[in-house]
Short mmCIF file of C-alpha atoms in Angstrom, two decimals:
data_model
loop_
_atom_site.label_atom_id
_atom_site.label_comp_id
_atom_site.label_asym_id
_atom_site.label_seq_id
_atom_site.Cartn_x
_atom_site.Cartn_y
_atom_site.Cartn_z
CA MET A 937 0.00 0.00 0.00
CA LYS A 938 2.82 2.40 0.88
CA LYS A 939 4.42 1.84 -2.53
CA ILE A 940 1.12 2.48 -4.32
CA ILE A 941 0.64 5.77 -2.44
CA THR A 942 4.18 6.83 -3.32
CA LEU A 943 3.59 6.08 -6.98
CA LEU A 944 0.37 8.08 -7.03
CA VAL A 945 2.06 11.04 -5.35
CA LEU A 946 4.87 10.94 -7.88
CA LEU A 947 2.44 10.78 -10.77
CA PHE A 948 0.48 13.71 -9.36
CA ALA A 949 3.70 15.70 -9.06
CA PHE A 950 4.50 15.19 -12.73
CA GLN A 951 0.97 16.10 -13.79
CA MET A 952 1.20 19.35 -11.85
CA ASN A 953 3.96 20.26 -14.32
CA ALA A 954 6.36 23.06 -13.52
CA GLN A 955 4.23 25.36 -11.42
CA CYS A 956 6.53 25.47 -8.44
CA TRP A 957 9.62 27.38 -9.55
CA GLN A 958 10.23 30.59 -7.62
CA LYS A 959 13.59 31.91 -8.86
CA ILE A 960 15.90 30.96 -11.71
CA SER A 961 19.35 31.90 -12.95
CA ALA A 962 21.29 30.66 -15.98
CA GLY A 963 25.07 30.87 -16.24
CA SER A 964 27.15 30.29 -19.35
CA SER A 965 26.30 26.58 -19.48
CA HIS A 966 24.45 25.65 -16.30
CA THR A 967 21.19 26.62 -14.64
CA LEU A 968 20.04 27.05 -11.06
CA GLY A 969 16.42 26.85 -9.94
CA LEU A 970 14.81 27.59 -6.60
CA LYS A 971 11.50 25.95 -5.82
CA ALA A 972 8.74 27.45 -3.71
CA ASP A 973 9.49 24.84 -1.02
CA GLY A 974 12.96 26.35 -0.53
CA THR A 975 14.85 23.50 -2.21
CA LEU A 976 17.71 24.25 -4.60
CA TRP A 977 18.18 22.49 -7.95
CA ALA A 978 20.84 22.62 -10.67
CA TRP A 979 21.50 21.15 -14.11
CA GLY A 980 23.80 21.49 -17.11
CA HIS A 981 27.59 21.66 -17.34
CA ASN A 982 29.45 20.62 -14.21
CA ASP A 983 33.14 20.44 -15.08
CA THR A 984 34.15 22.67 -12.18
CA GLY A 985 31.45 21.59 -9.74
CA GLN A 986 29.15 24.50 -10.57
CA LEU A 987 26.07 22.34 -9.98
CA GLY A 988 27.00 21.88 -6.34
CA ILE A 989 26.05 18.20 -6.21
CA GLY A 990 29.40 16.95 -4.90
CA ASN A 991 30.85 15.76 -8.22
CA THR A 992 31.66 16.98 -11.72
CA ASN A 993 29.07 14.98 -13.67
CA ASN A 994 26.85 16.90 -16.09
CA LYS A 995 23.09 16.70 -15.54
CA SER A 996 20.44 17.25 -18.22
CA ILE A 997 17.51 17.30 -15.78
CA PRO A 998 16.98 19.28 -12.57
CA THR A 999 19.06 17.69 -9.81
CA ARG A 1000 18.66 18.62 -6.18
CA VAL A 1001 21.53 20.38 -4.41
CA GLY A 1002 21.85 19.04 -0.88
CA THR A 1003 18.88 18.63 1.42
CA GLY A 1004 18.26 22.23 2.53
CA THR A 1005 14.81 23.77 2.36
CA ASN A 1006 15.72 27.34 3.27
CA TRP A 1007 17.25 28.75 0.09
CA VAL A 1008 15.82 32.13 -0.98
CA TYR A 1009 18.15 33.51 -3.70
CA VAL A 1010 20.24 32.03 -6.54
CA SER A 1011 22.76 33.48 -8.98
CA ALA A 1012 24.57 31.52 -11.72
CA SER A 1013 27.72 32.97 -13.22
CA TYR A 1014 30.06 31.69 -15.93
CA ASP A 1015 30.98 28.46 -14.14
CA THR A 1016 30.33 29.58 -10.58
CA SER A 1017 27.17 29.52 -8.48
CA PHE A 1018 25.96 31.50 -5.49
CA ALA A 1019 22.93 31.23 -3.26
CA ILE A 1020 21.59 32.88 -0.12
CA LYS A 1021 19.68 31.13 2.64
CA ALA A 1022 16.76 32.47 4.64
CA ASP A 1023 19.14 33.10 7.54
CA GLY A 1024 21.07 35.60 5.38
CA THR A 1025 24.16 33.45 4.90
CA LEU A 1026 25.97 33.44 1.55
CA TRP A 1027 27.15 30.27 -0.15
CA GLY A 1028 29.24 29.66 -3.27
CA TRP A 1029 30.59 26.79 -5.35
CA GLY A 1030 32.08 25.93 -8.73
CA GLU A 1031 35.00 27.53 -10.56
CA ASN A 1032 37.25 29.58 -8.29
CA THR A 1033 40.35 30.50 -10.31
CA PHE A 1034 40.22 34.20 -9.49
CA TYR A 1035 38.98 33.72 -5.91
CA ARG A 1036 35.55 34.68 -7.17
CA ILE A 1037 33.80 32.39 -4.67
CA GLY A 1038 35.31 34.45 -1.86
CA ASP A 1039 36.23 31.68 0.57
CA GLY A 1040 39.88 32.76 0.66
CA THR A 1041 41.12 30.01 -1.66
CA PRO A 1042 41.45 29.46 -5.44
CA THR A 1043 40.10 25.92 -5.06
CA ASN A 1044 37.08 24.81 -7.08
CA ARG A 1045 34.17 23.67 -4.92
CA THR A 1046 31.78 20.89 -5.91
CA ALA A 1047 29.36 21.61 -3.06
CA PRO A 1048 28.16 24.87 -1.46
CA VAL A 1049 30.59 26.45 1.00
CA GLN A 1050 29.65 29.33 3.28
CA ILE A 1051 31.31 32.66 2.55
CA GLY A 1052 32.35 34.23 5.85
CA THR A 1053 29.98 34.36 8.79
CA ALA A 1054 27.75 37.33 7.91
CA THR A 1055 24.00 36.75 8.10
CA ASN A 1056 22.72 39.79 6.23
CA TRP A 1057 23.42 39.16 2.55
CA LEU A 1058 20.72 40.37 0.15
CA SER A 1059 21.95 39.77 -3.41
CA VAL A 1060 25.05 38.65 -5.32
CA ASP A 1061 26.27 38.73 -8.92
CA SER A 1062 29.46 37.34 -10.42
CA LYS A 1063 31.66 36.84 -13.45
CA ASN A 1064 35.47 36.93 -13.03
CA HIS A 1065 34.77 39.07 -9.99
CA THR A 1066 31.86 39.12 -7.58
CA VAL A 1067 29.76 41.93 -6.16
CA ALA A 1068 27.12 41.66 -3.46
CA ILE A 1069 24.74 43.82 -1.44
CA LYS A 1070 23.93 43.39 2.24
CA THR A 1071 20.62 44.26 3.85
CA ASP A 1072 22.26 47.30 5.47
CA GLY A 1073 22.82 48.80 2.01
CA THR A 1074 26.58 48.23 1.95
CA LEU A 1075 28.35 47.05 -1.22
CA TRP A 1076 31.01 44.32 -1.22
CA ALA A 1077 33.35 42.97 -3.90
CA TRP A 1078 36.03 40.33 -4.38
CA GLY A 1079 37.88 38.31 -7.00
CA PHE A 1080 39.69 39.53 -10.14
CA ASN A 1081 40.58 43.23 -10.30
CA SER A 1082 42.54 43.59 -13.53
CA THR A 1083 40.69 46.73 -14.64
CA GLY A 1084 39.56 48.22 -11.34
CA GLN A 1085 36.21 46.45 -11.46
CA LEU A 1086 36.21 45.99 -7.67
CA GLY A 1087 36.03 49.76 -7.20
CA ASN A 1088 38.71 49.86 -4.51
CA GLY A 1089 40.93 52.40 -6.30
CA THR A 1090 43.46 49.89 -7.63
CA SER A 1091 43.89 47.46 -10.53
CA SER A 1092 46.14 44.45 -10.94
CA ASN A 1093 46.36 41.27 -13.02
CA ASP A 1094 48.24 39.46 -10.28
CA ILE A 1095 46.63 40.51 -7.01
CA TYR A 1096 43.19 39.17 -6.15
CA VAL A 1097 40.78 40.06 -3.39
CA THR A 1098 40.18 36.66 -1.85
CA THR A 1099 37.27 37.40 0.49
CA PRO A 1100 34.44 39.97 0.51
CA VAL A 1101 35.69 43.54 1.10
CA GLN A 1102 33.39 46.53 1.50
CA VAL A 1103 33.45 49.08 -1.33
CA GLY A 1104 33.51 52.56 0.19
CA THR A 1105 31.34 53.44 3.16
CA ASP A 1106 27.97 54.22 1.58
CA THR A 1107 24.93 52.40 2.95
CA ASN A 1108 22.39 53.16 0.23
CA TRP A 1109 23.23 50.63 -2.46
CA SER A 1110 20.23 48.72 -3.78
CA ALA A 1111 21.64 46.63 -6.66
CA ALA A 1112 24.98 45.69 -8.22
CA CYS A 1113 25.91 43.78 -11.38
CA ALA A 1114 29.23 42.27 -12.47
CA GLY A 1115 30.30 42.39 -16.11
CA SER A 1116 33.33 40.82 -17.71
CA ASP A 1117 35.62 43.56 -16.43
CA ALA A 1118 33.27 46.20 -15.04
CA THR A 1119 30.72 46.81 -12.30
CA ILE A 1120 27.44 48.71 -12.46
CA ALA A 1121 25.64 49.61 -9.24
CA LEU A 1122 22.43 51.40 -8.31
CA LYS A 1123 21.70 53.49 -5.22
CA ASN A 1124 18.29 53.79 -3.61
CA ASN A 1125 18.24 57.47 -4.57
CA GLY A 1126 17.98 56.45 -8.23
CA THR A 1127 21.56 57.28 -9.20
CA LEU A 1128 23.67 54.93 -11.32
CA TRP A 1129 27.38 54.22 -10.83
CA ALA A 1130 30.12 52.29 -12.66
CA CYS A 1131 33.78 51.32 -12.52
CA GLY A 1132 36.28 49.13 -14.35
CA ASP A 1133 37.00 48.60 -18.04
CA ASN A 1134 35.40 50.80 -20.72
CA ASP A 1135 36.60 49.43 -24.06
CA TYR A 1136 33.02 49.27 -25.37
CA GLY A 1137 31.58 52.28 -23.56
CA GLN A 1138 29.99 50.05 -20.93
CA LEU A 1139 30.68 52.58 -18.17
CA GLY A 1140 28.35 55.04 -19.86
CA ASN A 1141 30.65 58.02 -19.36
CA GLY A 1142 30.90 59.10 -23.00
CA LEU A 1143 34.24 57.37 -23.59
CA SER A 1144 35.14 54.12 -25.28
CA GLY A 1145 38.03 52.41 -27.02
CA ASN A 1146 41.37 50.96 -25.99
CA ASN A 1147 42.24 52.02 -22.45
CA ASN A 1148 45.84 52.67 -23.48
CA LEU A 1149 44.70 55.34 -25.93
CA GLY A 1150 43.22 58.06 -23.80
CA ASN A 1151 40.42 56.11 -22.12
CA PRO A 1152 41.66 55.43 -18.59
CA LEU A 1153 40.24 52.74 -16.36
CA VAL A 1154 37.75 53.93 -13.77
CA LEU A 1155 39.04 52.54 -10.47
CA VAL A 1156 36.27 53.75 -8.16
CA LEU A 1157 32.51 53.80 -8.63
CA THR A 1158 31.69 56.97 -10.54
CA GLN A 1159 28.21 58.30 -11.24
CA ILE A 1160 26.80 57.88 -14.74
CA GLY A 1161 25.22 61.18 -15.74
CA THR A 1162 23.01 63.07 -13.30
CA ALA A 1163 19.70 61.21 -13.56
CA THR A 1164 18.04 60.16 -10.29
CA ASP A 1165 15.27 58.01 -11.71
CA TRP A 1166 17.04 54.75 -12.50
CA GLN A 1167 15.09 51.78 -11.15
CA LYS A 1168 16.50 48.47 -12.49
CA ILE A 1169 19.80 47.45 -14.07
CA SER A 1170 21.45 44.46 -15.71
CA LEU A 1171 25.02 44.15 -17.00
CA GLY A 1172 25.93 41.46 -19.52
CA ASN A 1173 29.49 40.81 -20.61
CA THR A 1174 29.99 44.29 -22.05
CA HIS A 1175 26.56 45.84 -22.51
CA ASN A 1176 24.03 47.27 -20.08
CA LEU A 1177 20.26 47.44 -19.84
CA ALA A 1178 18.37 49.68 -17.46
CA VAL A 1179 14.80 50.76 -16.76
CA LYS A 1180 13.80 54.13 -15.35
CA THR A 1181 10.92 54.79 -12.98
CA ASN A 1182 8.85 56.04 -15.93
CA GLY A 1183 9.09 52.61 -17.59
CA THR A 1184 11.50 53.63 -20.36
CA LEU A 1185 14.22 51.23 -21.50
CA TRP A 1186 17.85 52.28 -21.88
CA ALA A 1187 20.99 50.51 -23.14
CA TRP A 1188 24.69 51.19 -23.71
CA GLY A 1189 27.97 49.39 -24.36
CA LYS A 1190 28.92 46.81 -26.97
CA ASN A 1191 26.42 46.37 -29.80
CA ASP A 1192 28.10 44.30 -32.50
CA ILE A 1193 25.14 41.89 -32.77
CA GLY A 1194 22.34 44.32 -31.99
CA GLN A 1195 22.20 43.48 -28.27
CA LEU A 1196 21.36 47.08 -27.36
CA GLY A 1197 18.12 46.95 -29.37
CA ASP A 1198 18.35 50.36 -31.03
CA GLY A 1199 18.22 48.97 -34.57
CA THR A 1200 21.95 49.37 -35.17
CA THR A 1201 25.17 47.48 -34.47
CA SER A 1202 27.09 50.56 -33.27
CA LEU A 1203 28.28 50.75 -29.68
CA LYS A 1204 26.85 53.44 -27.41
CA ASN A 1205 29.01 55.01 -24.71
CA ILE A 1206 26.17 56.78 -22.89
CA PRO A 1207 22.76 55.45 -21.84
CA THR A 1208 20.55 55.51 -24.95
CA GLN A 1209 16.77 55.14 -24.88
CA ILE A 1210 15.45 52.13 -26.77
CA GLY A 1211 12.22 52.95 -28.55
CA THR A 1212 9.55 55.10 -26.94
CA GLY A 1213 7.77 52.56 -24.77
CA THR A 1214 7.01 53.37 -21.14
CA ASP A 1215 5.91 49.92 -20.05
CA TRP A 1216 9.20 48.08 -19.54
CA ASN A 1217 9.47 46.22 -16.24
CA LYS A 1218 12.40 43.79 -15.93
CA VAL A 1219 15.56 43.32 -18.00
CA SER A 1220 18.37 40.80 -18.32
CA ALA A 1221 21.56 41.45 -20.29
CA THR A 1222 23.38 38.26 -21.28
CA SER A 1223 26.64 37.58 -23.09
CA SER A 1224 25.40 38.96 -26.41
CA HIS A 1225 21.60 39.10 -26.34
CA SER A 1226 18.98 40.80 -24.20
CA LEU A 1227 15.74 39.78 -22.54
CA ALA A 1228 12.98 41.91 -21.05
CA VAL A 1229 9.48 41.67 -19.61
CA LYS A 1230 6.90 44.43 -19.98
CA THR A 1231 4.33 45.43 -17.39
CA ASP A 1232 1.65 43.65 -19.46
CA GLY A 1233 3.50 40.35 -18.93
CA THR A 1234 4.80 40.03 -22.49
CA LEU A 1235 8.33 38.72 -23.12
CA TRP A 1236 10.80 40.36 -25.51
CA ALA A 1237 14.30 39.54 -26.75
CA TRP A 1238 16.93 40.85 -29.17
CA GLY A 1239 20.58 40.51 -30.16
CA ASN A 1240 22.50 37.32 -30.91
CA ASN A 1241 20.34 34.37 -31.95
CA ASN A 1242 22.81 31.76 -33.22
CA TYR A 1243 21.39 29.07 -30.90
CA GLY A 1244 17.79 30.25 -30.93
CA GLN A 1245 18.21 32.14 -27.65
CA ILE A 1246 15.88 34.90 -28.84
CA GLY A 1247 13.08 32.31 -28.79
CA ASP A 1248 11.19 33.44 -31.89
CA GLY A 1249 11.57 30.12 -33.71
CA THR A 1250 14.52 31.27 -35.82
CA THR A 1251 18.28 31.67 -35.52
CA VAL A 1252 18.28 35.14 -37.09
CA ASN A 1253 19.79 37.97 -35.04
CA LYS A 1254 17.47 40.80 -34.02
CA THR A 1255 18.54 44.42 -33.56
CA THR A 1256 15.27 45.61 -32.00
CA PRO A 1257 13.08 44.11 -29.25
CA THR A 1258 11.05 41.20 -30.64
CA GLN A 1259 8.05 39.77 -28.81
CA ILE A 1260 8.30 36.08 -27.97
CA GLY A 1261 4.96 34.35 -28.46
CA THR A 1262 1.73 35.90 -27.27
CA ALA A 1263 1.68 34.95 -23.57
CA THR A 1264 0.97 37.78 -21.13
CA ASN A 1265 1.97 36.10 -17.87
CA TRP A 1266 5.75 36.25 -17.91
CA SER A 1267 7.17 37.52 -14.62
CA GLU A 1268 10.96 37.27 -14.67
CA THR A 1269 13.92 36.32 -16.83
CA PHE A 1270 17.62 35.93 -16.05
CA SER A 1271 20.49 34.57 -18.13
CA ARG A 1272 24.25 34.94 -18.44
CA GLY A 1273 25.18 32.97 -21.52
CA GLN A 1274 23.48 31.90 -24.72
CA LEU A 1275 20.64 30.11 -22.96
CA SER A 1276 17.52 32.06 -22.05
CA VAL A 1277 15.33 31.21 -19.06
CA ALA A 1278 12.12 32.77 -17.78
CA ILE A 1279 9.35 32.16 -15.26
CA LYS A 1280 5.64 32.80 -15.65
CA THR A 1281 3.37 34.14 -12.92
CA ASP A 1282 2.01 30.63 -12.33
CA GLY A 1283 5.50 29.41 -11.36
CA SER A 1284 6.13 27.51 -14.58
CA PHE A 1285 9.67 27.59 -15.94
CA TYR A 1286 10.84 27.79 -19.57
CA GLY A 1287 14.22 27.66 -21.26
CA TRP A 1288 15.53 27.95 -24.81
CA GLY A 1289 18.75 28.47 -26.75
CA TYR A 1290 22.14 26.84 -26.17
CA ASN A 1291 21.85 23.37 -24.67
CA SER A 1292 25.03 21.40 -25.40
CA TYR A 1293 25.42 20.35 -21.76
CA GLY A 1294 21.78 19.83 -20.85
CA GLN A 1295 21.49 23.26 -19.22
CA LEU A 1296 17.97 23.56 -20.62
CA GLY A 1297 16.89 20.78 -18.26
CA ASP A 1298 14.67 18.83 -20.66
CA ALA A 1299 16.86 15.68 -20.62
CA THR A 1300 18.33 16.49 -24.04
CA THR A 1301 21.35 18.35 -25.38
CA ALA A 1302 19.46 19.77 -28.37
CA HIS A 1303 19.24 23.52 -28.80
CA LYS A 1304 15.73 25.02 -28.73
CA ASN A 1305 14.58 28.14 -30.57
CA THR A 1306 11.27 28.56 -28.73
CA PRO A 1307 10.51 28.54 -24.98
CA THR A 1308 10.42 24.94 -23.72
CA ALA A 1309 8.64 24.03 -20.47
CA ILE A 1310 10.85 22.49 -17.80
CA ALA A 1311 9.00 20.38 -15.23
CA CYS A 1312 9.45 20.80 -11.51
CA PRO A 1313 9.55 17.17 -10.37
CA VAL A 1314 9.82 15.82 -6.87
CA THR A 1315 12.28 13.05 -7.71
CA LEU A 1316 13.35 13.40 -11.31
CA SER A 1317 16.95 13.34 -10.14
CA SER A 1318 16.55 10.25 -8.00
CA GLU A 1319 18.41 7.17 -9.13
CA ASP A 1320 15.81 5.13 -7.24
CA PHE A 1321 12.98 6.07 -9.57
CA SER A 1322 13.33 3.01 -11.80
CA ASP A 1323 13.30 0.73 -8.75
CA LEU A 1324 9.65 1.56 -8.13
CA THR A 1325 8.41 -0.69 -10.91
CA SER A 1326 8.38 -4.36 -11.93
CA PHE A 1327 8.74 -3.18 -15.51
CA SER A 1328 11.53 -1.44 -17.38
CA VAL A 1329 11.97 0.05 -20.83
CA TYR A 1330 14.84 -0.20 -23.30
CA PRO A 1331 16.72 1.16 -25.12
CA ASN A 1332 16.98 4.32 -23.06
CA PRO A 1333 17.41 6.84 -24.65
CA ALA A 1334 15.25 5.69 -27.56
CA ASN A 1335 14.80 7.15 -31.02
CA ASP A 1336 12.28 4.88 -32.76
CA PHE A 1337 10.86 2.17 -30.50
CA ILE A 1338 10.93 1.29 -26.83
CA SER A 1339 10.49 -2.27 -25.61
CA ILE A 1340 8.79 -3.26 -22.36
CA LYS A 1341 10.65 -5.67 -20.13
CA ASN A 1342 8.13 -7.52 -17.97
CA ASP A 1343 10.32 -9.03 -15.25
CA SER A 1344 7.45 -10.55 -13.28
CA ASN A 1345 5.46 -11.71 -16.31
CA LEU A 1346 2.47 -9.65 -15.17
CA SER A 1347 -0.60 -9.02 -17.28
CA ILE A 1348 -0.61 -5.48 -18.69
CA GLU A 1349 -3.99 -3.76 -18.80
CA PHE A 1350 -2.89 -0.56 -20.51
CA ILE A 1351 0.13 1.72 -20.95
CA SER A 1352 0.27 5.53 -20.92
CA ILE A 1353 3.10 7.90 -21.75
CA ILE A 1354 3.08 11.33 -20.07
CA ASP A 1355 5.26 14.29 -21.02
CA LEU A 1356 6.69 16.80 -18.58
CA THR A 1357 3.72 19.12 -18.95
CA GLY A 1358 1.48 16.36 -17.59
CA LYS A 1359 -0.07 15.75 -21.01
CA LYS A 1360 -0.86 12.14 -21.92
CA VAL A 1361 0.75 11.65 -25.34
CA PHE A 1362 0.14 7.91 -25.73
CA GLU A 1363 -2.29 5.32 -24.37
CA GLN A 1364 -3.02 1.76 -25.46
CA LYS A 1365 -4.73 -1.24 -23.92
CA GLY A 1366 -3.50 -4.83 -23.80
CA ASN A 1367 -0.25 -6.73 -23.36
CA ILE A 1368 2.19 -4.51 -25.23
CA SER A 1369 5.86 -5.32 -25.68
CA SER A 1370 6.91 -2.47 -28.00
CA ILE A 1371 5.85 1.15 -28.59
CA ASN A 1372 6.63 3.41 -31.55
CA VAL A 1373 7.93 6.72 -30.15
CA GLN A 1374 9.14 8.28 -33.40
CA GLN A 1375 6.36 10.89 -33.24
CA LEU A 1376 7.38 12.15 -29.81
CA GLU A 1377 9.53 15.25 -29.41
CA SER A 1378 12.96 14.90 -27.81
CA GLY A 1379 12.84 14.99 -24.03
CA LEU A 1380 12.05 13.11 -20.84
CA TYR A 1381 8.84 11.08 -20.51
CA ILE A 1382 7.11 9.07 -17.82
CA ILE A 1383 5.65 5.71 -18.80
CA GLN A 1384 2.80 4.44 -16.63
CA ILE A 1385 1.97 0.73 -16.84
CA THR A 1386 -1.26 -0.45 -15.24
CA SER A 1387 -1.18 -4.12 -14.27
CA GLU A 1388 -3.59 -6.01 -12.03
CA GLY A 1389 -5.08 -2.77 -10.78
CA LYS A 1390 -1.71 -1.24 -9.80
CA SER A 1391 0.31 1.54 -11.40
CA HIS A 1392 4.00 1.12 -12.21
CA LEU A 1393 6.15 4.08 -13.28
CA SER A 1394 9.39 4.34 -15.18
CA LYS A 1395 11.14 7.06 -17.17
CA PHE A 1396 12.73 7.17 -20.59
CA ILE A 1397 14.38 9.75 -22.79
CA LYS A 1398 13.32 10.29 -26.38
CA GLY A 1399 16.47 11.09 -28.34
#
C-alpha cells in the first residue's frame, strides 16, 4: 500500500507540471532553480562543480543540491554559483580560479561552502569578480581586479581580493551587477554608478576604445550622468540594460550583434533610450543578447540568436526588441550565456537556446529556438525512480521504439506515456511489448503501466 501511495504522489507531481519554480538563474552553461518549497536544484555543465552536487558529472535534468529547504536567492555565473539562505548566509561553489567564490582560496568547490559568517546578505552577482549587497545597504566585492572592477581604487592582473571587502562606506546601495571587467551599481536614490573597463563604452561616461589610448580605467565607482530616476539594471558581458521609474528602456555598451536593441550594431558610450515605450518592467543582459518583460506580462528579446536564444523560432539575429509568443503572464527572466530562461506568474519555468550540456533541463542536449517548459519534479533526479516498478523500458534513450521488459510476467492492462507538462501523449490497452515513439519530441517522458489494478512508473528519454 505504501508503494502504491508513493507512486500516485509521484504521478500527481509530474501532472502538476512546472508550477513550483520561484527563482531561476542561468550561467554560461548551467542553470540554477529555486522551488517554492525552498529547495535548490541545478542542471547542465558541471566540469568545475558549478552544480553543487558533490561531483563533476553533467546533468540534463533538474538535480537537487543538498537537502536544505531554506534557500531564498540564486545566482549563476560563468561556471560559478551563489545562493543565499533564509538566515542571510551566503554560499558559493564551482570555478574559483580568481577567488571569485570568496572563501579565501582558489580551489574549485563541488558543493556549497559558506562565505564568511555574515547573516545579512541580500543579493550577489558574479563573473570573473563578484559583487554583493547586504541588507544594510553596503556594497562588497572580491575576485579579479585587472581593470579596477572591484572599485577599490586599484587594478592588478596578479593581485586578487580573496574574500568579501566593502566598497567605500555608503549604505544606500540597492543593486549591483558584475560584467566581464566592469561593475554597475544602483543606489536607492535612483543614481547609477560604474567602474572598471570601458573598451566598449559600458561605463556610460561618453568614452570608449582601448584604455591605453586616452580612455583610462575607472578605479572607483563613478556616477553615470546626473539622472536620479534609475530603477533596475542588468550588465551582460559588455553591454548594459536599465529601466527608469517612468518605464523607459535604456541601453549602452557593446552592440556588434544588436544586443542594445536600437536597430543598429554601433556601440553606445552613454545610456541611450530604446524605442519610446514606457511599459518596460524587468531586464536581463546576457553575453550577447537581451531579454525583457513588460508590465503587461509580455516577453521580448533581441541581439544574438545563433542558438535560438531569442526564442522566436529562428536563428536570425534581431537588432530591435522582438516579442516572444503571445503569452501575457511572464514575470521574470535571467540569463548569463546563450541560454535564455524565464518564469511565468504561475510558477512555470521555460528555457531555450544553447543546450550542449543539458542546461535547458529537458533531458536532451538539443538547442531550442522557442521557450520549452521544464518540469518541476519531486524526484526526477533520484536514481531510485526506476526501482519503483516491476517493468523497465529499453533502449533508453530511444529514437524509434521502446520495448517493455516484464520481469514478473504480469498481465498489462494498458500503458500511458506522459510528457513533462502532464499531457498524456500515448495510451493503449492490452499486453504490449513495443511502442513506436518516433512521433514524440525529444525529451524526458514518464511511462505508466497499469497491471492487475496497480500503477508502475518508469522514465525514458526520447532522443
